[in-house]
Structure formats: structure tokens, C-alpha cells
């Protein structure tokens, strides 16, 4: 019940296109859903995050869509650029058990995005 | 403001040796998390520590692995008698003692067991 399932495993998009990555979860206690971006040889960096009280959050070219009833959320990258080529991880956490788990995150398996010029 | 610092960046150990991985959290952060990333896989939680306390070690293997976060100095992840299956990238993350605070990750230590 702690799993977060992510798809696709890899994605190739042309420059200027839209990249869409999907995640699904089972634990209804999850209440915080971030996306991380990781470049080769680097640690994951927080990209954007959403809480279940909103259905969409947009920051620049990055948008999270959240469907609480379906227990799914997705990352949309508009006008994708070659510099966006990286591995993207969705994650989830239950802030309600903060005393025992803090900000512990459960990660999806990752999506390797390649944006062709 | 320096980020999460991990060292060494790369570590090579022979089977049976010990590996010690260090993590200095961001300034002002008192919570440390260790994650392991196997090739082509996501990050798996290992342990969550606060100063001088292990809060959640449910992701740690029962044998050979230990972690500490002393009152002074960095957090240490120790792997005794390493085996080839321990080869992975080990990431440390930190957060402040504040509600709804995000995790900030270091650039990891890549352990190779030969």
C-alpha cells in the first residue's frame, strides 16, 4: 500500500512538444505529492509539488494535475526543451505521521525523458 | 547557503571491507534521510534520523547496515562486510524541523563493490 507506480519508464519527445508522466498511488493517507528532476551524476531536485486539496498546480512550463478519486497525478511539461532531458520521479508522503516519518518520501520508479532537438 | 554535502562522491570497496558514507545536512536542518538507488531504479528509503536519534529505520537491511547522526558532525551510513549487491548510489536528504518542509538531496555517494 506504500507503493507509487510511475509510467512510462522512458519517454522521447520532440522539442516544443508536451511531455506527460503519470503516477498512481494506493495509500489514501498520502497528502503531499512532489516531483523531482534528476540529472546524471546529481541528486534529485524538487521541481514542483501539490497537495490533494487542489486539482492542478502550474509553475512556468511545469503543471501537476491531481485526481484524488482516481488516486492519480501527472506531470505535464509544456514546450519541452533538450535541457529538460533528465529522469523524473514522482513521490508521495503522509505528513500526518510526521513525528514518526518526518518528511519521508515514497518514490516512483522514474521516467527517463529525452527531448530531441 | 551550501546544500547537502555528501562525501566521498565515489567509493570503491572490495568484498568484505567496510564502507562509510558521510552526509552534512543543509545549515539549519536537523532531520536526515538516507536513500539507496540501484541502477535503473527509483530511490528506496533506508533510514530517518534526527540529532542523536534514529526515528525510522524500517528501510534498513537488518544486518551489516547502520546509521548515526551525532550531536556534532555529519551523519554516517556504515556498511560492514560489503557485498556486490551493495553497489548503488546512496543519497542523503535533509529537512528542517518544520511542518510541510521539502527534502533537499545531496549529489550522492556512488559505491562500487569489486
mmCIF file with all atom_site columns, C-alpha atoms in Angstrom:
data_model
loop_
_atom_site.group_PDB
_atom_site.id
_atom_site.type_symbol
_atom_site.label_atom_id
_atom_site.label_alt_id
_atom_site.label_comp_id
_atom_site.label_asym_id
_atom_site.label_entity_id
_atom_site.label_seq_id
_atom_site.pdbx_PDB_ins_code
_atom_site.Cartn_x
_atom_site.Cartn_y
_atom_site.Cartn_z
_atom_site.occupancy
_atom_site.B_iso_or_equiv
_atom_site.pdbx_formal_charge
_atom_site.auth_seq_id
_atom_site.auth_comp_id
_atom_site.auth_asym_id
_atom_site.auth_atom_id
_atom_site.pdbx_PDB_model_num
ATOM 1   C CA . UNK A 1 1   ? 0.000   0.000  0.000   1.00 0.00 ? 1   UNK A CA 1
ATOM 2   C CA . UNK A 1 2   ? 3.037   2.227  0.227   1.00 0.00 ? 2   UNK A CA 1
ATOM 3   C CA . UNK A 1 3   ? 3.836   1.924  -3.476  1.00 0.00 ? 3   UNK A CA 1
ATOM 4   C CA . UNK A 1 4   ? 3.767   4.659  -6.034  1.00 0.00 ? 4   UNK A CA 1
ATOM 5   C CA . UNK A 1 5   ? 3.597   3.402  -9.612  1.00 0.00 ? 5   UNK A CA 1
ATOM 6   C CA . UNK A 1 6   ? 5.029   5.557  -12.378 1.00 0.00 ? 6   UNK A CA 1
ATOM 7   C CA . UNK A 1 7   ? 4.760   5.359  -16.160 1.00 0.00 ? 7   UNK A CA 1
ATOM 8   C CA . UNK A 1 8   ? 6.161   5.381  -18.740 1.00 0.00 ? 8   UNK A CA 1
ATOM 9   C CA . UNK A 1 9   ? 9.616   4.101  -17.913 1.00 0.00 ? 9   UNK A CA 1
ATOM 10  C CA . UNK A 1 10  ? 11.078  6.142  -20.761 1.00 0.00 ? 10  UNK A CA 1
ATOM 11  C CA . UNK A 1 11  ? 9.743   8.903  -22.984 1.00 0.00 ? 11  UNK A CA 1
ATOM 12  C CA . UNK A 1 12  ? 11.054  10.557 -26.131 1.00 0.00 ? 12  UNK A CA 1
ATOM 13  C CA . UNK A 1 13  ? 9.588   13.895 -27.164 1.00 0.00 ? 13  UNK A CA 1
ATOM 14  C CA . UNK A 1 14  ? 10.425  16.381 -29.870 1.00 0.00 ? 14  UNK A CA 1
ATOM 15  C CA . UNK A 1 15  ? 11.483  19.893 -28.924 1.00 0.00 ? 15  UNK A CA 1
ATOM 16  C CA . UNK A 1 16  ? 8.411   22.027 -28.355 1.00 0.00 ? 16  UNK A CA 1
ATOM 17  C CA . UNK A 1 17  ? 6.183   19.055 -27.609 1.00 0.00 ? 17  UNK A CA 1
ATOM 18  C CA . UNK A 1 18  ? 4.347   18.134 -24.409 1.00 0.00 ? 18  UNK A CA 1
ATOM 19  C CA . UNK A 1 19  ? 5.828   15.546 -22.052 1.00 0.00 ? 19  UNK A CA 1
ATOM 20  C CA . UNK A 1 20  ? 3.351   13.703 -19.837 1.00 0.00 ? 20  UNK A CA 1
ATOM 21  C CA . UNK A 1 21  ? 4.341   11.412 -16.971 1.00 0.00 ? 21  UNK A CA 1
ATOM 22  C CA . UNK A 1 22  ? 1.784   9.594  -14.854 1.00 0.00 ? 22  UNK A CA 1
ATOM 23  C CA . UNK A 1 23  ? 1.746   8.254  -11.324 1.00 0.00 ? 23  UNK A CA 1
ATOM 24  C CA . UNK A 1 24  ? -0.745  6.270  -9.273  1.00 0.00 ? 24  UNK A CA 1
ATOM 25  C CA . UNK A 1 25  ? -0.848  5.536  -5.570  1.00 0.00 ? 25  UNK A CA 1
ATOM 26  C CA . UNK A 1 26  ? -2.859  3.336  -3.213  1.00 0.00 ? 26  UNK A CA 1
ATOM 27  C CA . UNK A 1 27  ? -2.357  4.828  0.234   1.00 0.00 ? 27  UNK A CA 1
ATOM 28  C CA . UNK A 1 28  ? -5.198  7.312  0.751   1.00 0.00 ? 28  UNK A CA 1
ATOM 29  C CA . UNK A 1 29  ? -3.285  8.809  3.691   1.00 0.00 ? 29  UNK A CA 1
ATOM 30  C CA . UNK A 1 30  ? -0.750  10.361 1.310   1.00 0.00 ? 30  UNK A CA 1
ATOM 31  C CA . UNK A 1 31  ? -1.207  14.125 1.394   1.00 0.00 ? 31  UNK A CA 1
ATOM 32  C CA . UNK A 1 32  ? 1.814   15.569 -0.357  1.00 0.00 ? 32  UNK A CA 1
ATOM 33  C CA . UNK A 1 33  ? 2.899   14.803 -3.922  1.00 0.00 ? 33  UNK A CA 1
ATOM 34  C CA . UNK A 1 34  ? 6.182   16.249 -5.215  1.00 0.00 ? 34  UNK A CA 1
ATOM 35  C CA . UNK A 1 35  ? 8.012   15.716 -8.469  1.00 0.00 ? 35  UNK A CA 1
ATOM 36  C CA . UNK A 1 36  ? 11.792  15.552 -8.559  1.00 0.00 ? 36  UNK A CA 1
ATOM 37  C CA . UNK A 1 37  ? 14.149  16.027 -11.502 1.00 0.00 ? 37  UNK A CA 1
ATOM 38  C CA . UNK A 1 38  ? 17.478  14.216 -11.589 1.00 0.00 ? 38  UNK A CA 1
ATOM 39  C CA . UNK A 1 39  ? 20.359  14.784 -13.990 1.00 0.00 ? 39  UNK A CA 1
ATOM 40  C CA . UNK A 1 40  ? 23.113  12.160 -14.405 1.00 0.00 ? 40  UNK A CA 1
ATOM 41  C CA . UNK A 1 41  ? 25.557  12.225 -11.526 1.00 0.00 ? 41  UNK A CA 1
ATOM 42  C CA . UNK A 1 42  ? 23.383  14.550 -9.468  1.00 0.00 ? 42  UNK A CA 1
ATOM 43  C CA . UNK A 1 43  ? 20.891  14.195 -6.676  1.00 0.00 ? 43  UNK A CA 1
ATOM 44  C CA . UNK A 1 44  ? 17.157  14.654 -7.197  1.00 0.00 ? 44  UNK A CA 1
ATOM 45  C CA . UNK A 1 45  ? 15.990  18.264 -7.122  1.00 0.00 ? 45  UNK A CA 1
ATOM 46  C CA . UNK A 1 46  ? 12.470  19.330 -6.203  1.00 0.00 ? 46  UNK A CA 1
ATOM 47  C CA . UNK A 1 47  ? 10.614  20.557 -9.280  1.00 0.00 ? 47  UNK A CA 1
ATOM 48  C CA . UNK A 1 48  ? 7.029   21.139 -8.195  1.00 0.00 ? 48  UNK A CA 1
ATOM 49  C CA . UNK A 1 49  ? 4.644   19.733 -5.588  1.00 0.00 ? 49  UNK A CA 1
ATOM 50  C CA . UNK A 1 50  ? 0.908   19.574 -4.948  1.00 0.00 ? 50  UNK A CA 1
ATOM 51  C CA . UNK A 1 51  ? -1.455  18.833 -2.064  1.00 0.00 ? 51  UNK A CA 1
ATOM 52  C CA . UNK A 1 52  ? -4.753  16.963 -2.542  1.00 0.00 ? 52  UNK A CA 1
ATOM 53  C CA . UNK A 1 53  ? -6.924  19.999 -1.852  1.00 0.00 ? 53  UNK A CA 1
ATOM 54  C CA . UNK A 1 54  ? -6.233  21.345 -5.362  1.00 0.00 ? 54  UNK A CA 1
ATOM 55  C CA . UNK A 1 55  ? -6.615  19.638 -8.745  1.00 0.00 ? 55  UNK A CA 1
ATOM 56  C CA . UNK A 1 56  ? -3.884  21.481 -10.617 1.00 0.00 ? 56  UNK A CA 1
ATOM 57  C CA . UNK A 1 57  ? -0.746  23.484 -9.949  1.00 0.00 ? 57  UNK A CA 1
ATOM 58  C CA . UNK A 1 58  ? 1.281   25.307 -12.555 1.00 0.00 ? 58  UNK A CA 1
ATOM 59  C CA . UNK A 1 59  ? 4.799   26.722 -12.328 1.00 0.00 ? 59  UNK A CA 1
ATOM 60  C CA . UNK A 1 60  ? 6.148   28.020 -15.602 1.00 0.00 ? 60  UNK A CA 1
ATOM 61  C CA . UNK A 1 61  ? 6.172   25.192 -18.151 1.00 0.00 ? 61  UNK A CA 1
ATOM 62  C CA . UNK A 1 62  ? 5.504   22.547 -15.485 1.00 0.00 ? 62  UNK A CA 1
ATOM 63  C CA . UNK A 1 63  ? 1.983   21.541 -14.397 1.00 0.00 ? 63  UNK A CA 1
ATOM 64  C CA . UNK A 1 64  ? 0.800   18.894 -11.960 1.00 0.00 ? 64  UNK A CA 1
ATOM 65  C CA . UNK A 1 65  ? -2.707  17.509 -12.461 1.00 0.00 ? 65  UNK A CA 1
ATOM 66  C CA . UNK A 1 66  ? -4.192  15.677 -9.489  1.00 0.00 ? 66  UNK A CA 1
ATOM 67  C CA . UNK A 1 67  ? -7.210  13.329 -9.451  1.00 0.00 ? 67  UNK A CA 1
ATOM 68  C CA . UNK A 1 68  ? -7.987  12.414 -5.867  1.00 0.00 ? 68  UNK A CA 1
ATOM 69  C CA . UNK A 1 69  ? -10.827 9.998  -6.636  1.00 0.00 ? 69  UNK A CA 1
ATOM 70  C CA . UNK A 1 70  ? -8.685  8.051  -9.088  1.00 0.00 ? 70  UNK A CA 1
ATOM 71  C CA . UNK A 1 71  ? -5.602  8.335  -6.863  1.00 0.00 ? 71  UNK A CA 1
ATOM 72  C CA . UNK A 1 72  ? -3.553  9.535  -9.788  1.00 0.00 ? 72  UNK A CA 1
ATOM 73  C CA . UNK A 1 73  ? -1.393  12.530 -10.544 1.00 0.00 ? 73  UNK A CA 1
ATOM 74  C CA . UNK A 1 74  ? 0.626   13.561 -13.545 1.00 0.00 ? 74  UNK A CA 1
ATOM 75  C CA . UNK A 1 75  ? 3.357   15.945 -14.617 1.00 0.00 ? 75  UNK A CA 1
ATOM 76  C CA . UNK A 1 76  ? 2.987   17.900 -17.838 1.00 0.00 ? 76  UNK A CA 1
ATOM 77  C CA . UNK A 1 77  ? 5.979   19.682 -19.343 1.00 0.00 ? 77  UNK A CA 1
ATOM 78  C CA . UNK A 1 78  ? 4.866   22.171 -21.964 1.00 0.00 ? 78  UNK A CA 1
ATOM 79  C CA . UNK A 1 79  ? 7.165   23.319 -24.786 1.00 0.00 ? 79  UNK A CA 1
ATOM 80  C CA . UNK A 1 80  ? 9.691   20.623 -23.854 1.00 0.00 ? 80  UNK A CA 1
ATOM 81  C CA . UNK A 1 81  ? 13.338  21.572 -24.360 1.00 0.00 ? 81  UNK A CA 1
ATOM 82  C CA . UNK A 1 82  ? 16.508  19.482 -24.763 1.00 0.00 ? 82  UNK A CA 1
ATOM 83  C CA . UNK A 1 83  ? 17.625  20.842 -21.381 1.00 0.00 ? 83  UNK A CA 1
ATOM 84  C CA . UNK A 1 84  ? 14.629  19.086 -19.825 1.00 0.00 ? 84  UNK A CA 1
ATOM 85  C CA . UNK A 1 85  ? 16.194  15.723 -20.682 1.00 0.00 ? 85  UNK A CA 1
ATOM 86  C CA . UNK A 1 86  ? 16.559  14.049 -17.289 1.00 0.00 ? 86  UNK A CA 1
ATOM 87  C CA . UNK A 1 87  ? 14.988  11.410 -15.083 1.00 0.00 ? 87  UNK A CA 1
ATOM 88  C CA . UNK A 1 88  ? 11.776  12.456 -13.376 1.00 0.00 ? 88  UNK A CA 1
ATOM 89  C CA . UNK A 1 89  ? 10.480  10.911 -10.180 1.00 0.00 ? 89  UNK A CA 1
ATOM 90  C CA . UNK A 1 90  ? 7.066   11.293 -8.644  1.00 0.00 ? 90  UNK A CA 1
ATOM 91  C CA . UNK A 1 91  ? 6.791   10.810 -4.902  1.00 0.00 ? 91  UNK A CA 1
ATOM 92  C CA . UNK A 1 92  ? 4.279   10.876 -2.083  1.00 0.00 ? 92  UNK A CA 1
ATOM 93  C CA . UNK A 1 93  ? 4.299   11.265 1.657   1.00 0.00 ? 93  UNK A CA 1
ATOM 94  C CA . UNK A 1 94  ? 1.935   11.265 4.607   1.00 0.00 ? 94  UNK A CA 1
ATOM 95  C CA . UNK A 1 95  ? 2.580   14.419 6.576   1.00 0.00 ? 95  UNK A CA 1
ATOM 96  C CA . UNK A 1 96  ? 0.090   13.258 9.171   1.00 0.00 ? 96  UNK A CA 1
ATOM 97  C CA . UNK A 1 97  ? 2.625   10.848 10.647  1.00 0.00 ? 97  UNK A CA 1
ATOM 98  C CA . UNK A 1 98  ? 5.293   13.476 10.794  1.00 0.00 ? 98  UNK A CA 1
ATOM 99  C CA . UNK A 1 99  ? 6.522   12.521 14.240  1.00 0.00 ? 99  UNK A CA 1
ATOM 100 C CA . UNK A 1 100 ? 7.497   9.037  13.139  1.00 0.00 ? 100 UNK A CA 1
ATOM 101 C CA . UNK A 1 101 ? 8.178   9.559  9.453   1.00 0.00 ? 101 UNK A CA 1
ATOM 102 C CA . UNK A 1 102 ? 9.031   13.230 9.156   1.00 0.00 ? 102 UNK A CA 1
ATOM 103 C CA . UNK A 1 103 ? 9.103   14.245 5.514   1.00 0.00 ? 103 UNK A CA 1
ATOM 104 C CA . UNK A 1 104 ? 9.848   10.680 4.356   1.00 0.00 ? 104 UNK A CA 1
ATOM 105 C CA . UNK A 1 105 ? 9.009   10.202 0.680   1.00 0.00 ? 105 UNK A CA 1
ATOM 106 C CA . UNK A 1 106 ? 7.941   7.106  -1.256  1.00 0.00 ? 106 UNK A CA 1
ATOM 107 C CA . UNK A 1 107 ? 9.235   7.384  -4.821  1.00 0.00 ? 107 UNK A CA 1
ATOM 108 C CA . UNK A 1 108 ? 8.036   6.049  -8.146  1.00 0.00 ? 108 UNK A CA 1
ATOM 109 C CA . UNK A 1 109 ? 10.455  4.105  -10.323 1.00 0.00 ? 109 UNK A CA 1
ATOM 110 C CA . UNK A 1 110 ? 11.349  7.086  -12.500 1.00 0.00 ? 110 UNK A CA 1
ATOM 111 C CA . UNK A 1 111 ? 10.861  8.170  -16.118 1.00 0.00 ? 111 UNK A CA 1
ATOM 112 C CA . UNK A 1 112 ? 13.827  8.874  -18.342 1.00 0.00 ? 112 UNK A CA 1
ATOM 113 C CA . UNK A 1 113 ? 12.833  11.785 -20.568 1.00 0.00 ? 113 UNK A CA 1
ATOM 114 C CA . UNK A 1 114 ? 14.710  12.572 -23.763 1.00 0.00 ? 114 UNK A CA 1
ATOM 115 C CA . UNK A 1 115 ? 13.827  15.718 -25.682 1.00 0.00 ? 115 UNK A CA 1
ATOM 116 C CA . UNK A 1 116 ? 15.197  15.672 -29.210 1.00 0.00 ? 116 UNK A CA 1
ATOM 117 C CA . UNK A 1 117 ? 16.291  18.977 -30.760 1.00 0.00 ? 117 UNK A CA 1
ATOM 118 C CA . UNK B 2 1   ? 23.949  28.673 1.607   1.00 0.00 ? 1   UNK B CA 1
ATOM 119 C CA . UNK B 2 2   ? 25.629  25.339 0.996   1.00 0.00 ? 2   UNK B CA 1
ATOM 120 C CA . UNK B 2 3   ? 23.397  22.447 0.085   1.00 0.00 ? 3   UNK B CA 1
ATOM 121 C CA . UNK B 2 4   ? 23.509  18.908 1.417   1.00 0.00 ? 4   UNK B CA 1
ATOM 122 C CA . UNK B 2 5   ? 27.123  17.740 1.240   1.00 0.00 ? 5   UNK B CA 1
ATOM 123 C CA . UNK B 2 6   ? 27.972  14.098 0.751   1.00 0.00 ? 6   UNK B CA 1
ATOM 124 C CA . UNK B 2 7   ? 31.394  12.526 0.630   1.00 0.00 ? 7   UNK B CA 1
ATOM 125 C CA . UNK B 2 8   ? 33.044  10.755 -0.852  1.00 0.00 ? 8   UNK B CA 1
ATOM 126 C CA . UNK B 2 9   ? 31.406  11.134 -4.270  1.00 0.00 ? 9   UNK B CA 1
ATOM 127 C CA . UNK B 2 10  ? 32.771  7.777  -5.365  1.00 0.00 ? 10  UNK B CA 1
ATOM 128 C CA . UNK B 2 11  ? 33.858  4.893  -3.180  1.00 0.00 ? 11  UNK B CA 1
ATOM 129 C CA . UNK B 2 12  ? 35.326  1.578  -4.273  1.00 0.00 ? 12  UNK B CA 1
ATOM 130 C CA . UNK B 2 13  ? 35.491  -1.275 -1.817  1.00 0.00 ? 13  UNK B CA 1
ATOM 131 C CA . UNK B 2 14  ? 36.444  -4.934 -2.103  1.00 0.00 ? 14  UNK B CA 1
ATOM 132 C CA . UNK B 2 15  ? 34.009  -7.550 -0.879  1.00 0.00 ? 15  UNK B CA 1
ATOM 133 C CA . UNK B 2 16  ? 34.234  -7.861 2.896   1.00 0.00 ? 16  UNK B CA 1
ATOM 134 C CA . UNK B 2 17  ? 35.503  -4.342 3.538   1.00 0.00 ? 17  UNK B CA 1
ATOM 135 C CA . UNK B 2 18  ? 33.620  -1.591 5.330   1.00 0.00 ? 18  UNK B CA 1
ATOM 136 C CA . UNK B 2 19  ? 32.105  1.446  3.632   1.00 0.00 ? 19  UNK B CA 1
ATOM 137 C CA . UNK B 2 20  ? 31.484  4.715  5.482   1.00 0.00 ? 20  UNK B CA 1
ATOM 138 C CA . UNK B 2 21  ? 29.373  7.354  3.794   1.00 0.00 ? 21  UNK B CA 1
ATOM 139 C CA . UNK B 2 22  ? 29.105  10.856 5.239   1.00 0.00 ? 22  UNK B CA 1
ATOM 140 C CA . UNK B 2 23  ? 26.386  13.462 4.959   1.00 0.00 ? 23  UNK B CA 1
ATOM 141 C CA . UNK B 2 24  ? 26.341  17.032 6.211   1.00 0.00 ? 24  UNK B CA 1
ATOM 142 C CA . UNK B 2 25  ? 22.803  18.454 6.094   1.00 0.00 ? 25  UNK B CA 1
ATOM 143 C CA . UNK B 2 26  ? 21.947  21.939 4.985   1.00 0.00 ? 26  UNK B CA 1
ATOM 144 C CA . UNK B 2 27  ? 22.518  24.631 7.575   1.00 0.00 ? 27  UNK B CA 1
ATOM 145 C CA . UNK B 2 28  ? 19.592  24.756 9.967   1.00 0.00 ? 28  UNK B CA 1
ATOM 146 C CA . UNK B 2 29  ? 18.348  21.285 9.044   1.00 0.00 ? 29  UNK B CA 1
ATOM 147 C CA . UNK B 2 30  ? 18.064  18.794 11.868  1.00 0.00 ? 30  UNK B CA 1
ATOM 148 C CA . UNK B 2 31  ? 16.457  15.882 10.013  1.00 0.00 ? 31  UNK B CA 1
ATOM 149 C CA . UNK B 2 32  ? 18.424  13.500 7.794   1.00 0.00 ? 32  UNK B CA 1
ATOM 150 C CA . UNK B 2 33  ? 17.176  10.763 5.467   1.00 0.00 ? 33  UNK B CA 1
ATOM 151 C CA . UNK B 2 34  ? 19.193  8.128  3.621   1.00 0.00 ? 34  UNK B CA 1
ATOM 152 C CA . UNK B 2 35  ? 18.010  6.626  0.340   1.00 0.00 ? 35  UNK B CA 1
ATOM 153 C CA . UNK B 2 36  ? 19.522  3.975  -1.915  1.00 0.00 ? 36  UNK B CA 1
ATOM 154 C CA . UNK B 2 37  ? 19.231  3.993  -5.698  1.00 0.00 ? 37  UNK B CA 1
ATOM 155 C CA . UNK B 2 38  ? 20.055  0.872  -7.641  1.00 0.00 ? 38  UNK B CA 1
ATOM 156 C CA . UNK B 2 39  ? 20.850  1.230  -11.362 1.00 0.00 ? 39  UNK B CA 1
ATOM 157 C CA . UNK B 2 40  ? 17.741  1.996  -13.424 1.00 0.00 ? 40  UNK B CA 1
ATOM 158 C CA . UNK B 2 41  ? 15.556  2.070  -10.302 1.00 0.00 ? 41  UNK B CA 1
ATOM 159 C CA . UNK B 2 42  ? 13.921  4.628  -8.075  1.00 0.00 ? 42  UNK B CA 1
ATOM 160 C CA . UNK B 2 43  ? 15.051  5.751  -4.656  1.00 0.00 ? 43  UNK B CA 1
ATOM 161 C CA . UNK B 2 44  ? 14.316  3.431  -1.764  1.00 0.00 ? 44  UNK B CA 1
ATOM 162 C CA . UNK B 2 45  ? 14.037  4.809  1.752   1.00 0.00 ? 45  UNK B CA 1
ATOM 163 C CA . UNK B 2 46  ? 16.510  3.408  4.249   1.00 0.00 ? 46  UNK B CA 1
ATOM 164 C CA . UNK B 2 47  ? 16.524  5.438  7.465   1.00 0.00 ? 47  UNK B CA 1
ATOM 165 C CA . UNK B 2 48  ? 15.356  8.704  9.018   1.00 0.00 ? 48  UNK B CA 1
ATOM 166 C CA . UNK B 2 49  ? 17.391  10.324 11.788  1.00 0.00 ? 49  UNK B CA 1
ATOM 167 C CA . UNK B 2 50  ? 17.316  13.372 13.962  1.00 0.00 ? 50  UNK B CA 1
ATOM 168 C CA . UNK B 2 51  ? 20.258  14.522 16.062  1.00 0.00 ? 51  UNK B CA 1
ATOM 169 C CA . UNK B 2 52  ? 21.347  11.563 18.229  1.00 0.00 ? 52  UNK B CA 1
ATOM 170 C CA . UNK B 2 53  ? 18.173  9.625  17.430  1.00 0.00 ? 53  UNK B CA 1
ATOM 171 C CA . UNK B 2 54  ? 17.101  7.051  14.863  1.00 0.00 ? 54  UNK B CA 1
ATOM 172 C CA . UNK B 2 55  ? 13.434  7.766  14.201  1.00 0.00 ? 55  UNK B CA 1
ATOM 173 C CA . UNK B 2 56  ? 12.579  5.279  11.452  1.00 0.00 ? 56  UNK B CA 1
ATOM 174 C CA . UNK B 2 57  ? 14.913  2.544  10.207  1.00 0.00 ? 57  UNK B CA 1
ATOM 175 C CA . UNK B 2 58  ? 12.247  0.407  8.559   1.00 0.00 ? 58  UNK B CA 1
ATOM 176 C CA . UNK B 2 59  ? 14.065  0.503  5.210   1.00 0.00 ? 59  UNK B CA 1
ATOM 177 C CA . UNK B 2 60  ? 17.446  -0.591 6.520   1.00 0.00 ? 60  UNK B CA 1
ATOM 178 C CA . UNK B 2 61  ? 18.642  -4.145 5.925   1.00 0.00 ? 61  UNK B CA 1
ATOM 179 C CA . UNK B 2 62  ? 18.711  -5.966 9.257   1.00 0.00 ? 62  UNK B CA 1
ATOM 180 C CA . UNK B 2 63  ? 22.373  -6.889 9.041   1.00 0.00 ? 63  UNK B CA 1
ATOM 181 C CA . UNK B 2 64  ? 25.595  -5.050 8.144   1.00 0.00 ? 64  UNK B CA 1
ATOM 182 C CA . UNK B 2 65  ? 23.961  -1.604 7.799   1.00 0.00 ? 65  UNK B CA 1
ATOM 183 C CA . UNK B 2 66  ? 23.899  1.071  10.487  1.00 0.00 ? 66  UNK B CA 1
ATOM 184 C CA . UNK B 2 67  ? 23.406  4.815  10.616  1.00 0.00 ? 67  UNK B CA 1
ATOM 185 C CA . UNK B 2 68  ? 24.045  7.583  13.090  1.00 0.00 ? 68  UNK B CA 1
ATOM 186 C CA . UNK B 2 69  ? 23.632  11.337 13.338  1.00 0.00 ? 69  UNK B CA 1
ATOM 187 C CA . UNK B 2 70  ? 25.710  12.528 16.290  1.00 0.00 ? 70  UNK B CA 1
ATOM 188 C CA . UNK B 2 71  ? 25.249  15.773 18.158  1.00 0.00 ? 71  UNK B CA 1
ATOM 189 C CA . UNK B 2 72  ? 28.328  17.132 16.413  1.00 0.00 ? 72  UNK B CA 1
ATOM 190 C CA . UNK B 2 73  ? 29.444  16.248 12.920  1.00 0.00 ? 73  UNK B CA 1
ATOM 191 C CA . UNK B 2 74  ? 27.912  14.620 9.879   1.00 0.00 ? 74  UNK B CA 1
ATOM 192 C CA . UNK B 2 75  ? 25.511  11.730 9.617   1.00 0.00 ? 75  UNK B CA 1
ATOM 193 C CA . UNK B 2 76  ? 27.261  8.440  8.833   1.00 0.00 ? 76  UNK B CA 1
ATOM 194 C CA . UNK B 2 77  ? 25.891  5.451  6.935   1.00 0.00 ? 77  UNK B CA 1
ATOM 195 C CA . UNK B 2 78  ? 28.067  2.435  7.628   1.00 0.00 ? 78  UNK B CA 1
ATOM 196 C CA . UNK B 2 79  ? 28.013  -0.777 5.638   1.00 0.00 ? 79  UNK B CA 1
ATOM 197 C CA . UNK B 2 80  ? 30.069  -3.617 7.069   1.00 0.00 ? 80  UNK B CA 1
ATOM 198 C CA . UNK B 2 81  ? 31.392  -6.583 5.073   1.00 0.00 ? 81  UNK B CA 1
ATOM 199 C CA . UNK B 2 82  ? 30.165  -5.157 1.769   1.00 0.00 ? 82  UNK B CA 1
ATOM 200 C CA . UNK B 2 83  ? 28.901  -7.464 -0.976  1.00 0.00 ? 83  UNK B CA 1
ATOM 201 C CA . UNK B 2 84  ? 28.481  -6.822 -4.697  1.00 0.00 ? 84  UNK B CA 1
ATOM 202 C CA . UNK B 2 85  ? 24.759  -6.259 -4.217  1.00 0.00 ? 85  UNK B CA 1
ATOM 203 C CA . UNK B 2 86  ? 25.542  -3.189 -2.105  1.00 0.00 ? 86  UNK B CA 1
ATOM 204 C CA . UNK B 2 87  ? 26.822  -1.394 -5.224  1.00 0.00 ? 87  UNK B CA 1
ATOM 205 C CA . UNK B 2 88  ? 24.475  1.548  -5.667  1.00 0.00 ? 88  UNK B CA 1
ATOM 206 C CA . UNK B 2 89  ? 24.151  5.295  -5.308  1.00 0.00 ? 89  UNK B CA 1
ATOM 207 C CA . UNK B 2 90  ? 23.403  6.357  -1.762  1.00 0.00 ? 90  UNK B CA 1
ATOM 208 C CA . UNK B 2 91  ? 21.654  9.698  -1.343  1.00 0.00 ? 91  UNK B CA 1
ATOM 209 C CA . UNK B 2 92  ? 21.240  11.754 1.749   1.00 0.00 ? 92  UNK B CA 1
ATOM 210 C CA . UNK B 2 93  ? 18.469  14.325 2.134   1.00 0.00 ? 93  UNK B CA 1
ATOM 211 C CA . UNK B 2 94  ? 17.764  16.826 4.863   1.00 0.00 ? 94  UNK B CA 1
ATOM 212 C CA . UNK B 2 95  ? 14.869  18.948 6.026   1.00 0.00 ? 95  UNK B CA 1
ATOM 213 C CA . UNK B 2 96  ? 14.286  21.472 8.773   1.00 0.00 ? 96  UNK B CA 1
ATOM 214 C CA . UNK B 2 97  ? 12.180  20.711 11.838  1.00 0.00 ? 97  UNK B CA 1
ATOM 215 C CA . UNK B 2 98  ? 9.191   22.454 10.349  1.00 0.00 ? 98  UNK B CA 1
ATOM 216 C CA . UNK B 2 99  ? 5.850   21.212 9.100   1.00 0.00 ? 99  UNK B CA 1
ATOM 217 C CA . UNK B 2 100 ? 5.464   20.640 5.359   1.00 0.00 ? 100 UNK B CA 1
ATOM 218 C CA . UNK B 2 101 ? 9.139   21.189 4.620   1.00 0.00 ? 101 UNK B CA 1
ATOM 219 C CA . UNK B 2 102 ? 10.533  19.607 1.434   1.00 0.00 ? 102 UNK B CA 1
ATOM 220 C CA . UNK B 2 103 ? 13.509  17.285 1.263   1.00 0.00 ? 103 UNK B CA 1
ATOM 221 C CA . UNK B 2 104 ? 16.768  18.611 -0.163  1.00 0.00 ? 104 UNK B CA 1
ATOM 222 C CA . UNK B 2 105 ? 19.082  15.973 -1.605  1.00 0.00 ? 105 UNK B CA 1
ATOM 223 C CA . UNK B 2 106 ? 22.842  15.764 -1.884  1.00 0.00 ? 106 UNK B CA 1
ATOM 224 C CA . UNK B 2 107 ? 24.603  14.540 -5.013  1.00 0.00 ? 107 UNK B CA 1
ATOM 225 C CA . UNK B 2 108 ? 25.099  11.086 -3.595  1.00 0.00 ? 108 UNK B CA 1
ATOM 226 C CA . UNK B 2 109 ? 27.917  8.633  -2.990  1.00 0.00 ? 109 UNK B CA 1
ATOM 227 C CA . UNK B 2 110 ? 28.380  6.015  -5.665  1.00 0.00 ? 110 UNK B CA 1
ATOM 228 C CA . UNK B 2 111 ? 29.577  2.822  -4.041  1.00 0.00 ? 111 UNK B CA 1
ATOM 229 C CA . UNK B 2 112 ? 31.179  0.139  -6.165  1.00 0.00 ? 112 UNK B CA 1
ATOM 230 C CA . UNK B 2 113 ? 31.995  -3.215 -4.625  1.00 0.00 ? 113 UNK B CA 1
ATOM 231 C CA . UNK B 2 114 ? 34.552  -5.239 -6.564  1.00 0.00 ? 114 UNK B CA 1
#
